[in-house]
CSV table of C-alpha atoms and ligand atoms in Angstrom, one decimal:
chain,number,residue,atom,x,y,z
A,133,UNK,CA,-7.7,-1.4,40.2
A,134,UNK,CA,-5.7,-0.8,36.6
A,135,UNK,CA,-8.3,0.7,34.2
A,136,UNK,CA,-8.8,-1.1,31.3
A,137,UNK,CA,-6.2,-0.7,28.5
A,138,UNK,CA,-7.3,2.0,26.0
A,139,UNK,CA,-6.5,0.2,22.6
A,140,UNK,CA,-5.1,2.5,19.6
A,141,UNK,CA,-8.6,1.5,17.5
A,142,UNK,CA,-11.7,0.6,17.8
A,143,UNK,CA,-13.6,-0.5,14.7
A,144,UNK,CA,-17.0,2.2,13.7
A,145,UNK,CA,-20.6,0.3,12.5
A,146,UNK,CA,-23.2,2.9,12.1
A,147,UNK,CA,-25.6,-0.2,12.3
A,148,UNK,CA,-27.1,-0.7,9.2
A,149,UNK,CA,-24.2,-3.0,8.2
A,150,UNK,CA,-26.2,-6.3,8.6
A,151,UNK,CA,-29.0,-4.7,7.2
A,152,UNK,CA,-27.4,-4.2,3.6
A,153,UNK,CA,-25.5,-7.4,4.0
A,154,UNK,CA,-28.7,-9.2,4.5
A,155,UNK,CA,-30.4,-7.5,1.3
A,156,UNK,CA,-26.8,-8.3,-0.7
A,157,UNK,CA,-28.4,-11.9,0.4
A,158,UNK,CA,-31.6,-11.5,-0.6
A,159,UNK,CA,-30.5,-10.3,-4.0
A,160,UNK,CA,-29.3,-13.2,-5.0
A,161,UNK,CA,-25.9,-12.2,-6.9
A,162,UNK,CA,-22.7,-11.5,-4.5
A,163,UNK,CA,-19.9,-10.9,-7.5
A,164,UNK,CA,-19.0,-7.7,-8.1
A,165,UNK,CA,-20.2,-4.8,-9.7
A,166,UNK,CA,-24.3,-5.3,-8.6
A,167,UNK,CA,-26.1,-2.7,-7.4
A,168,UNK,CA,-24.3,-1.6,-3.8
A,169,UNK,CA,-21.0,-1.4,-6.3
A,170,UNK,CA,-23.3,0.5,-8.6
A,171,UNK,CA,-24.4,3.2,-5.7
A,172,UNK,CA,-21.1,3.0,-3.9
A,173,UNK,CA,-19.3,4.2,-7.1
A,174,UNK,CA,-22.3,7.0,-8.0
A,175,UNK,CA,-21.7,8.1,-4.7
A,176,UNK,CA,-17.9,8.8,-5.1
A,177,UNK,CA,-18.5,10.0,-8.2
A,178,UNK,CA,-20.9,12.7,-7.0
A,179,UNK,CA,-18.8,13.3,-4.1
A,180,UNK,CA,-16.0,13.9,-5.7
A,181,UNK,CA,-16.9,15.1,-9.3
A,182,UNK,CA,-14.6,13.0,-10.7
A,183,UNK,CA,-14.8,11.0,-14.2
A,184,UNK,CA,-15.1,7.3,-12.4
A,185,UNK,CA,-15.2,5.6,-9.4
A,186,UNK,CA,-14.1,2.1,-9.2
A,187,UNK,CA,-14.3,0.1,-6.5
A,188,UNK,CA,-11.6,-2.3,-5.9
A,189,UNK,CA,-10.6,-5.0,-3.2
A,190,UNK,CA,-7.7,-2.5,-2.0
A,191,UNK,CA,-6.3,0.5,-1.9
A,192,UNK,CA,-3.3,-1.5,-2.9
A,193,UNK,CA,-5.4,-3.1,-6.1
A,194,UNK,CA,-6.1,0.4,-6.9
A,195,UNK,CA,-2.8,1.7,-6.7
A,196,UNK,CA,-1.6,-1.3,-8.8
A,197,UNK,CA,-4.2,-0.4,-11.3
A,198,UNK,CA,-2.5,2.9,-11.7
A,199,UNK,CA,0.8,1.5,-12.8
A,200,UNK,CA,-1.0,-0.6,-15.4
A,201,UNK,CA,-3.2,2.3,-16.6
A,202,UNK,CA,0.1,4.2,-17.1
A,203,UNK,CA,1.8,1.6,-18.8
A,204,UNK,CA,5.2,1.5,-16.5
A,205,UNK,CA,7.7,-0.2,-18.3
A,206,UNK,CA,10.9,-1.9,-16.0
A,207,UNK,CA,12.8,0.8,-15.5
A,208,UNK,CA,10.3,3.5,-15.4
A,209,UNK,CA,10.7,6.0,-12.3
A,210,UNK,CA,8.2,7.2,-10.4
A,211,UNK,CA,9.1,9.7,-7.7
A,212,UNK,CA,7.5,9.4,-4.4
A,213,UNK,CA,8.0,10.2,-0.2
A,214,UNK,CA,9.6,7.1,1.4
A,215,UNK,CA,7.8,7.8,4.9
A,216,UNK,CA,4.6,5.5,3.5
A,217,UNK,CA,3.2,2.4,3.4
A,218,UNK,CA,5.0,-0.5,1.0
A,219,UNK,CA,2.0,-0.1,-1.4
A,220,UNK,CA,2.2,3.0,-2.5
A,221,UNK,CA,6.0,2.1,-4.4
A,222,UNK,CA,4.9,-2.2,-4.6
A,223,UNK,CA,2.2,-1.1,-6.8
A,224,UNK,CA,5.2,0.4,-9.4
A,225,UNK,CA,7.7,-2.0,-8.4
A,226,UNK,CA,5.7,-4.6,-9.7
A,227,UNK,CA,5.7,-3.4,-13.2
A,228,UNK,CA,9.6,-3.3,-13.3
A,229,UNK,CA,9.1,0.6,-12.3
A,230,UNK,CA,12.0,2.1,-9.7
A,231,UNK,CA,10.2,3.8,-7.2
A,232,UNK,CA,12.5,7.1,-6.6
A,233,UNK,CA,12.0,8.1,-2.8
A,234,UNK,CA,13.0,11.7,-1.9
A,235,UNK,CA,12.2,13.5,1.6
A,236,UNK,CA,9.3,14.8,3.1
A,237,UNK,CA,8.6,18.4,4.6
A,238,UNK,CA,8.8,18.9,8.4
A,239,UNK,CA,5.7,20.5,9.1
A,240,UNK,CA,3.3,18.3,6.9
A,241,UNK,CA,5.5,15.0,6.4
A,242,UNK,CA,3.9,15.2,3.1
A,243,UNK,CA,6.6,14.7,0.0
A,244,UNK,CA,8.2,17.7,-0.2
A,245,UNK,CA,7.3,19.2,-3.5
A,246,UNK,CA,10.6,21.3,-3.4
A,247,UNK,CA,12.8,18.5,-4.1
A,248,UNK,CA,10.7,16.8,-7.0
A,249,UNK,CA,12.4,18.9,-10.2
A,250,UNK,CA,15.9,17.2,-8.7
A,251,UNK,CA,14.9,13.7,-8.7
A,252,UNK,CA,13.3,13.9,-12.3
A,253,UNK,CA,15.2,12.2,-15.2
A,254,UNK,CA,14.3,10.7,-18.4
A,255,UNK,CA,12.9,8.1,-17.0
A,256,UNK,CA,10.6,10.0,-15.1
A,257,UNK,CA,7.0,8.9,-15.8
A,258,UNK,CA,5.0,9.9,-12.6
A,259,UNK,CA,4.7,11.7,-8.8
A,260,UNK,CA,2.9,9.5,-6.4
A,261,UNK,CA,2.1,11.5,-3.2
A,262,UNK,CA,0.7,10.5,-0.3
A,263,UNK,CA,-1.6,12.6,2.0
A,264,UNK,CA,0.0,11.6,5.2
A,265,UNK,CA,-2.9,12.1,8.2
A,266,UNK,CA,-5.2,13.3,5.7
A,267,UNK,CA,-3.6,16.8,5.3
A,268,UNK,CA,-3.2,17.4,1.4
A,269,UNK,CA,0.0,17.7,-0.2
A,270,UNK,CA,0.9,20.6,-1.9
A,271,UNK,CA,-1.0,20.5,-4.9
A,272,UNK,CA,-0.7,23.4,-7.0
A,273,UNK,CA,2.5,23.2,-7.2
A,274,UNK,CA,3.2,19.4,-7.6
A,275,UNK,CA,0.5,19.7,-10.5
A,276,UNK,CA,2.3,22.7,-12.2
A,277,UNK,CA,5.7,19.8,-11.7
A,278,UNK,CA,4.0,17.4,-13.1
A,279,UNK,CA,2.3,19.9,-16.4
A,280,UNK,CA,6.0,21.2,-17.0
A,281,UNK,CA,7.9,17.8,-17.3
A,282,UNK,CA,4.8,15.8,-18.9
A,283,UNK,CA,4.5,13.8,-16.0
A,284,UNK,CA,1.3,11.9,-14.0
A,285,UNK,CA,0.4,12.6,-10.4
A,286,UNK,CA,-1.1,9.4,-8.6
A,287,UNK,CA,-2.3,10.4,-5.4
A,288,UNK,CA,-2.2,7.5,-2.4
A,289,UNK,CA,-5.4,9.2,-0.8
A,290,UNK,CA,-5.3,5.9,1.8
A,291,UNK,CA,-5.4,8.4,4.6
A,292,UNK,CA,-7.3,11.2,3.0
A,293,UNK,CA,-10.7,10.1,2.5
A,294,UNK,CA,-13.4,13.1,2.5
A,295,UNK,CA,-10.4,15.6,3.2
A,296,UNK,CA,-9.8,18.5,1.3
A,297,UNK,CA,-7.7,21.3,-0.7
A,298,UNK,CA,-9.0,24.4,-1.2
A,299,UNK,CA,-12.2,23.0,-1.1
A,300,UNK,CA,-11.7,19.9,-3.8
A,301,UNK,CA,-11.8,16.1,-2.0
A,302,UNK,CA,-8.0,14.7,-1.7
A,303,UNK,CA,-8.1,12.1,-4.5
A,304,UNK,CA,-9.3,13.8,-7.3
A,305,UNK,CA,-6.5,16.4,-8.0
A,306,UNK,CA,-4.3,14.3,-10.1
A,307,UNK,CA,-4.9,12.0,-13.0
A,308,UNK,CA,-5.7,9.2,-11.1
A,309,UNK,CA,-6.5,8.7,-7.3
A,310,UNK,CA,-6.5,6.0,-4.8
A,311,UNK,CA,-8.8,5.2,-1.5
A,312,UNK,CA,-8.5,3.0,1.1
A,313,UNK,CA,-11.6,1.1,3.0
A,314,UNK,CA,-9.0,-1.6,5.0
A,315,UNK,CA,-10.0,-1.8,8.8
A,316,UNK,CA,-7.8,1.2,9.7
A,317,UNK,CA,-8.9,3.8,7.9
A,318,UNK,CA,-11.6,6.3,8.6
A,319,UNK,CA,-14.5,5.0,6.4
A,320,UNK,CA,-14.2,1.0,6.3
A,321,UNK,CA,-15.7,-2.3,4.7
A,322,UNK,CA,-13.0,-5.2,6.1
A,323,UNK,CA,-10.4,-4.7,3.3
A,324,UNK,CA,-11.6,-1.9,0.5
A,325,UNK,CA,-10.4,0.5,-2.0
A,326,UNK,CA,-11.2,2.7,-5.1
A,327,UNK,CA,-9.9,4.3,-7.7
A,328,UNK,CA,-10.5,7.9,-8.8
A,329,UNK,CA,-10.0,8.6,-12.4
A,330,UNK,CA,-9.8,12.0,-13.4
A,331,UNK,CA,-8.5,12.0,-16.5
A,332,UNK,CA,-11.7,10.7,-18.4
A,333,UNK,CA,-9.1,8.7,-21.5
A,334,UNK,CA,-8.7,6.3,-18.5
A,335,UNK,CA,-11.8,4.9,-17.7
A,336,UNK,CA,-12.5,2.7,-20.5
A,337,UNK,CA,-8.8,1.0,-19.9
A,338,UNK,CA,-9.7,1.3,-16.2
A,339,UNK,CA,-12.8,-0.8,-16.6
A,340,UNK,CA,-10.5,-3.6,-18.9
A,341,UNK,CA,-8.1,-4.0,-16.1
A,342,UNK,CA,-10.1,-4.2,-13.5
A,343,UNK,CA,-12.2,-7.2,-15.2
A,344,UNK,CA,-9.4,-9.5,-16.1
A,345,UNK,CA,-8.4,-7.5,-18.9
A,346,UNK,CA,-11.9,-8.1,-20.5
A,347,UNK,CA,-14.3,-6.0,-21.9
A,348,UNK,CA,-16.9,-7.5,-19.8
A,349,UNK,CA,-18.1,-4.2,-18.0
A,350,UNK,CA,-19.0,-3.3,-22.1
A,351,UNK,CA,-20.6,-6.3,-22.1
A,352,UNK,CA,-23.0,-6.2,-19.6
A,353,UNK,CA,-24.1,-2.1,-21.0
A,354,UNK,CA,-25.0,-4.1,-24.2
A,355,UNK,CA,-22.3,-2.5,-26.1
A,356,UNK,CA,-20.3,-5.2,-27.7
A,357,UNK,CA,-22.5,-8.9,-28.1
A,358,UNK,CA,-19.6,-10.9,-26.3
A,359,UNK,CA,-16.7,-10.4,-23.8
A,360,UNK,CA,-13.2,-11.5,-24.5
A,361,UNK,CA,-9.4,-10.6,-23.6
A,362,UNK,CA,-8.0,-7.4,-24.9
A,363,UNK,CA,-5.6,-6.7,-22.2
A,364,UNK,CA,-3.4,-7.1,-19.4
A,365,UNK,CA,-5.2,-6.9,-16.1
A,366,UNK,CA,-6.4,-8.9,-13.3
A,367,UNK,CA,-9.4,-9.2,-10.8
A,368,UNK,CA,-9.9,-6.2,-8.6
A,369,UNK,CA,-12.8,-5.9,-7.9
A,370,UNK,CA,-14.9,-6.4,-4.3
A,371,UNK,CA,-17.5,-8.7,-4.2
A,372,UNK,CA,-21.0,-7.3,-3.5
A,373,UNK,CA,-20.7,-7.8,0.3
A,374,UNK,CA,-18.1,-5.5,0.5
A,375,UNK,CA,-20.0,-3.2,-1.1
A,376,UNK,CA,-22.9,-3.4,1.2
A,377,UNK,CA,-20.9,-2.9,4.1
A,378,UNK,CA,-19.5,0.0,2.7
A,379,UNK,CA,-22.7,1.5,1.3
A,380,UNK,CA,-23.6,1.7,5.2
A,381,UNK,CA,-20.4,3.4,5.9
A,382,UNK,CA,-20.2,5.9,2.9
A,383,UNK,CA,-23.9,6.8,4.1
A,384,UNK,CA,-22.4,8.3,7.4
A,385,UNK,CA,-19.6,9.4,5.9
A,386,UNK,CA,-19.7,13.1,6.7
A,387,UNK,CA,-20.8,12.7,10.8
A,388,UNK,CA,-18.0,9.9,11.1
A,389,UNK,CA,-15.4,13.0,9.8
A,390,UNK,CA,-16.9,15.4,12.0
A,391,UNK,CA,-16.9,12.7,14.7
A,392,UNK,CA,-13.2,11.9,14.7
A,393,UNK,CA,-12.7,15.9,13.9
A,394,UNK,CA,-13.7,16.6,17.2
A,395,UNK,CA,-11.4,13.7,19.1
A,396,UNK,CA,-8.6,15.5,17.3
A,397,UNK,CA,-9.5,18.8,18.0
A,398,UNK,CA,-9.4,17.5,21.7
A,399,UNK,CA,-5.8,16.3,21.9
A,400,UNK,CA,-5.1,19.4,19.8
A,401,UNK,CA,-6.1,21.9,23.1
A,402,UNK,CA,-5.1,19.9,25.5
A,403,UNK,CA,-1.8,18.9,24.0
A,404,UNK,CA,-1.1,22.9,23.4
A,405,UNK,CA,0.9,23.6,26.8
A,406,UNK,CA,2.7,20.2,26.3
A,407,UNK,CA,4.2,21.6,23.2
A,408,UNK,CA,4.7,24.8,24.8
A,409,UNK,CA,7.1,22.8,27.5
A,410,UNK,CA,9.0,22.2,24.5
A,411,UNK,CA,8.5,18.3,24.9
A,412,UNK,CA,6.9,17.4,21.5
A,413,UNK,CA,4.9,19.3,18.7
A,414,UNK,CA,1.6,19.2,17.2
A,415,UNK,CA,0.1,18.4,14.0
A,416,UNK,CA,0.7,21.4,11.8
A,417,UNK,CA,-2.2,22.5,9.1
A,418,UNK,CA,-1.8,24.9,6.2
A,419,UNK,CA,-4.2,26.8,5.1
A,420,UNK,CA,-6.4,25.2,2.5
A,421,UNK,CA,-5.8,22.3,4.0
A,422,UNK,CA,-9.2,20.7,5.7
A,423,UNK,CA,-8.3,17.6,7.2
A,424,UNK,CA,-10.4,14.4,8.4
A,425,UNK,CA,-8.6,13.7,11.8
A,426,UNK,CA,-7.8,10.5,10.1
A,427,UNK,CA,-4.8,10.3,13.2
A,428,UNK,CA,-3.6,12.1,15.7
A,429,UNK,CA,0.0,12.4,15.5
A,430,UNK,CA,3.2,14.2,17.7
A,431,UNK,CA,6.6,14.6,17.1
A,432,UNK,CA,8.6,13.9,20.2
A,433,UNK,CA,11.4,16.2,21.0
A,434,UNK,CA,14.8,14.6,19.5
A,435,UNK,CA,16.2,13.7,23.1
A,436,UNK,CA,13.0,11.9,24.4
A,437,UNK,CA,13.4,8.4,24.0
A,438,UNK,CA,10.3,7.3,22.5
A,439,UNK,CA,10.9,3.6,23.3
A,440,UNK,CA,10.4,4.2,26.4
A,441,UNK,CA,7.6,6.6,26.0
A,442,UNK,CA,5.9,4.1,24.4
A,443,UNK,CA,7.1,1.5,27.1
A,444,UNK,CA,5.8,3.6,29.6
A,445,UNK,CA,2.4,4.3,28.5
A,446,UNK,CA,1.8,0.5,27.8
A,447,UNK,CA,2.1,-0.2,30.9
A,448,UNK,CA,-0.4,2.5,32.0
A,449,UNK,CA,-2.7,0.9,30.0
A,450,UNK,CA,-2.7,3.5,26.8
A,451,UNK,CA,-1.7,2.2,23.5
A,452,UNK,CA,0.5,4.6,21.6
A,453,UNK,CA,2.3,3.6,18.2
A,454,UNK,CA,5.6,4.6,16.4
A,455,UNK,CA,4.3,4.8,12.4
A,456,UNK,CA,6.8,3.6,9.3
A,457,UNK,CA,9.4,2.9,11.4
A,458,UNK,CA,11.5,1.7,8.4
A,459,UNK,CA,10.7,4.6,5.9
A,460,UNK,CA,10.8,2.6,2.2
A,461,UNK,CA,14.4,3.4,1.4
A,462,UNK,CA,15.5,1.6,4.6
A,463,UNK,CA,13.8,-1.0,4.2
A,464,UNK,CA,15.1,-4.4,2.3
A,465,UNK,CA,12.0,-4.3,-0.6
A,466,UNK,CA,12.6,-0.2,-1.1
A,467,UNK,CA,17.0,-0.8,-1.5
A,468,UNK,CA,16.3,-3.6,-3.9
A,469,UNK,CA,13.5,-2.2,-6.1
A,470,UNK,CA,14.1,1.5,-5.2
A,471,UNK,CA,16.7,4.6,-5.1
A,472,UNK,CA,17.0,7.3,-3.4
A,473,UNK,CA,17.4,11.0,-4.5
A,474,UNK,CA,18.9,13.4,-2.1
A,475,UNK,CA,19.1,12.8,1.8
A,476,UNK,CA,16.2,11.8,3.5
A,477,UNK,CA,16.6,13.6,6.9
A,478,UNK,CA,13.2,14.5,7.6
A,479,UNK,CA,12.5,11.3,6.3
A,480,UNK,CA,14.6,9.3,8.9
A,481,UNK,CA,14.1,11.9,11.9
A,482,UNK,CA,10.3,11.3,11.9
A,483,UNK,CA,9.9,8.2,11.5
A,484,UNK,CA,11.7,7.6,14.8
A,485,UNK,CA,10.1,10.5,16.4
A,486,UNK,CA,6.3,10.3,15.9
A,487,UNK,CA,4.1,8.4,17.7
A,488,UNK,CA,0.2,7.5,16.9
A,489,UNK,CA,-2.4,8.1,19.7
A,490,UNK,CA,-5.7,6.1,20.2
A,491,UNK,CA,-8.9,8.1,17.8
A,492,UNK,CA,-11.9,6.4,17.4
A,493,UNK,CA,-15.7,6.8,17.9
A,494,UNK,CA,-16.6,5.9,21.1
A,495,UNK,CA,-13.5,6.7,23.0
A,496,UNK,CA,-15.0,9.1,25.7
A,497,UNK,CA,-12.9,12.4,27.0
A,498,UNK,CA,-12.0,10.8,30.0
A,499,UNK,CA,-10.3,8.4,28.2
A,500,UNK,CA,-8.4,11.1,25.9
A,501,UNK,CA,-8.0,13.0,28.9
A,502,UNK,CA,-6.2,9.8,30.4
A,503,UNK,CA,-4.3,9.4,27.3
A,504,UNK,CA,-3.0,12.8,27.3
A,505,UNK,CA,-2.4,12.4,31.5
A,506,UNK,CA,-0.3,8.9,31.0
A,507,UNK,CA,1.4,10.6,27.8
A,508,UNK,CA,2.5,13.7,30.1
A,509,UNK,CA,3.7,11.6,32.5
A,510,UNK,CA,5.8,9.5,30.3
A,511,UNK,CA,7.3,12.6,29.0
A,512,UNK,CA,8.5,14.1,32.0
A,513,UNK,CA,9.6,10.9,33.8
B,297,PLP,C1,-3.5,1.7,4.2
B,297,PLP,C2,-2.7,2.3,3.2
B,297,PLP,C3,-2.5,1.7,1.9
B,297,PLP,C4,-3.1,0.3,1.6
B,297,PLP,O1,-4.4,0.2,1.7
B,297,PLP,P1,-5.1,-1.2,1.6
B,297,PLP,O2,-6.6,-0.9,1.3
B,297,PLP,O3,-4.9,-2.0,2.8
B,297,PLP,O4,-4.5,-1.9,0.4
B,297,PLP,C5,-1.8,2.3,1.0
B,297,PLP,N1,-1.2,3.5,1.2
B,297,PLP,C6,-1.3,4.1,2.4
B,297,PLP,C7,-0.6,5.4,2.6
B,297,PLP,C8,-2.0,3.5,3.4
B,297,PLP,O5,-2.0,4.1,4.6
């Protein structure tokens, strides 16, 4: 008999979901910003010691908050990796910025920080770096980039949720930082986001935004005696249920890292010899780097054909995934609204090379050992 088809994720409750949604009932208010918004955001704040935590319907409402704190003007650049998800250059292209892709480094497929000085130009406003797995971008010296040329670093911290570099969670490095809670990230409420503000002349703009361009949230502290426009902005925030669910999630936050830690340190052993074969290689971590298994990734060698590796282990009942396949700068949305500096050969090379293999809490080690097993198989077919 087939066993049954390992899927590529499985969503986490820690099971006091229904319980918070239930008292988000009883409360009698489901609009945003009541009190699970309230210890959802103190919590992110403590966490990660930065000046505010807003909670948002997206990672992609919080990204496009960014763009509006900084003011983009059309024709603004804003220099980021191409091997990411649409948001991360949307969020700028919808202010009239040009999203200005460059290529990633091998070992971390993070932006590669080496070819920023080369793409900056007068129009240069910002870096937007993404955190790709979870495994921080190289920091110090983006932020001494970005100090030199007067410059803002967003980071897309989608994937990087209660990682770290050199001890400081990914998000609150630059001026302004971005989570994810959507479905396929590593701490979830349905669809989800925040933004991190760490550059404290934000958050009082940050608040306007995020409220219509209003200065309700003033309004309800009792600091002005009525709310009106002031600004552009728009609705971002998450209504209250949201913020239950996610209360129950952030609560567990730490054991569902160490959780999904130890699937990936798993594939990591029992993948070693595979790389040794030469066939495909591992996730590579630099030091400083502590990581929140957010996926498990492998480059395939460049003459394995991953379509049929991927073909292959289908079949057997194991889903595997390409990710990105069309990096931004290939893509239709990132040749119209974007540019390119430089070749992107890492860029293009990975993005038909990697594949995604199944993490989530509950998957057993017979399973990953039958993932790894099928994978093998595939490879040496
Ligand atoms: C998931 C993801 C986003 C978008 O997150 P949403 O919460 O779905 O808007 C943005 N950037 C990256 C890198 C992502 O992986």
């Amino acid at each position: 008999m087939p066993s049954a088809m390992i899927p590529f994720n499985k969503l986490y409750q820690t099971g006091n979901e229904i319980d918070y949604l239930a008292k988000a009932l009883l409360n009698g208010r489901l609009a945003g910003d009541g009190p699970f918004t309230q210890r959802c955001q103190s919590w992110l704040r403590q966490q990660t010691s930065c000046c505010q935590a807003l909670l948002t319907h997206s990672c992609t409402a919080a990204l496009e908050m960014t763009a509006l704190l900084l003011n983009i003007q059309p024709g603004d650049e804003i220099i980021m990796p191409s091997y990411t998800f649409v948001s991360t250059a949307n969020a700028f292209a919808l202010r009239g910025g040009v999203p200005v892709f460059i290529d990633i480094r091998y070992d971390t497929l993070n932006i590669d920080e080496n070819l920023i000085e080369a793409a900056i130009t007068s129009r240069t406003r910002a870096i937007a770096v993404v955190h790709y797995a979870g495994v921080a971008c190289e920091m110090q010296a983006i932020l001494a980039i970005a100090k030199r040329h007067g410059l803002a670093v967003v980071e897309d911290a989608a994937h990087g949720m209660m990682a770290r570099y050199h001890g400081q969670l990914l998000g609150s490095l630059g001026d302004l930082g971005a989570y994810s809670f959507h479905d396929t990230k590593n701490i979830i409420s349905g669809e989800g986001g925040s933004l991190l503000i760490n550059d404290s002349s934000f958050v009082l703009s940050a608040e306007t935004i995020r409220q219509k361009g209003t200065n309700r949230s003033r309004f309800l502290r009792g600091e002005v005696d009525k709310y009106t426009w002031e600004t552009l902005g728009s609705s971002f925030l998450p209504s209250e249920l949201t913020a239950a669910f996610l209360w129950a999630q952030l609560e567990q936050a730490e054991w569902i890292t160490q959780q999904r830690l130890a699937l990936w340190e798993f594939y990591q052993e029992q993948l070693k010899p595979v790389e040794q074969q030469g066939l495909l290689r591992r996730p590579v971590l630099p030091s400083g780097c502590q990581h929140n298994a957010h996926l498990y990734y492998l480059l395939l060698s460049p003459e394995i054909d991953r379509q049929v590796v991927l073909e292959h282990c289908k079949q057997q009942g194991v889903s595997i995934l390409g990710h990105y396949d069309t990096p931004l700068h290939r893509s239709p949305g990132g040749q119209r609204y974007g540019r390119t500096s430089g070749q992107l050969v890492t860029t293009d090379a990975v993005a038909q090379r990697l594949i995604r293999l199944p993490l989530w809490i509950g998957l057993s080690e017979s399973e990953q050992a039958r993932v790894v097993k099928v994978l093998e198989t595939s490879l040496l077919q």
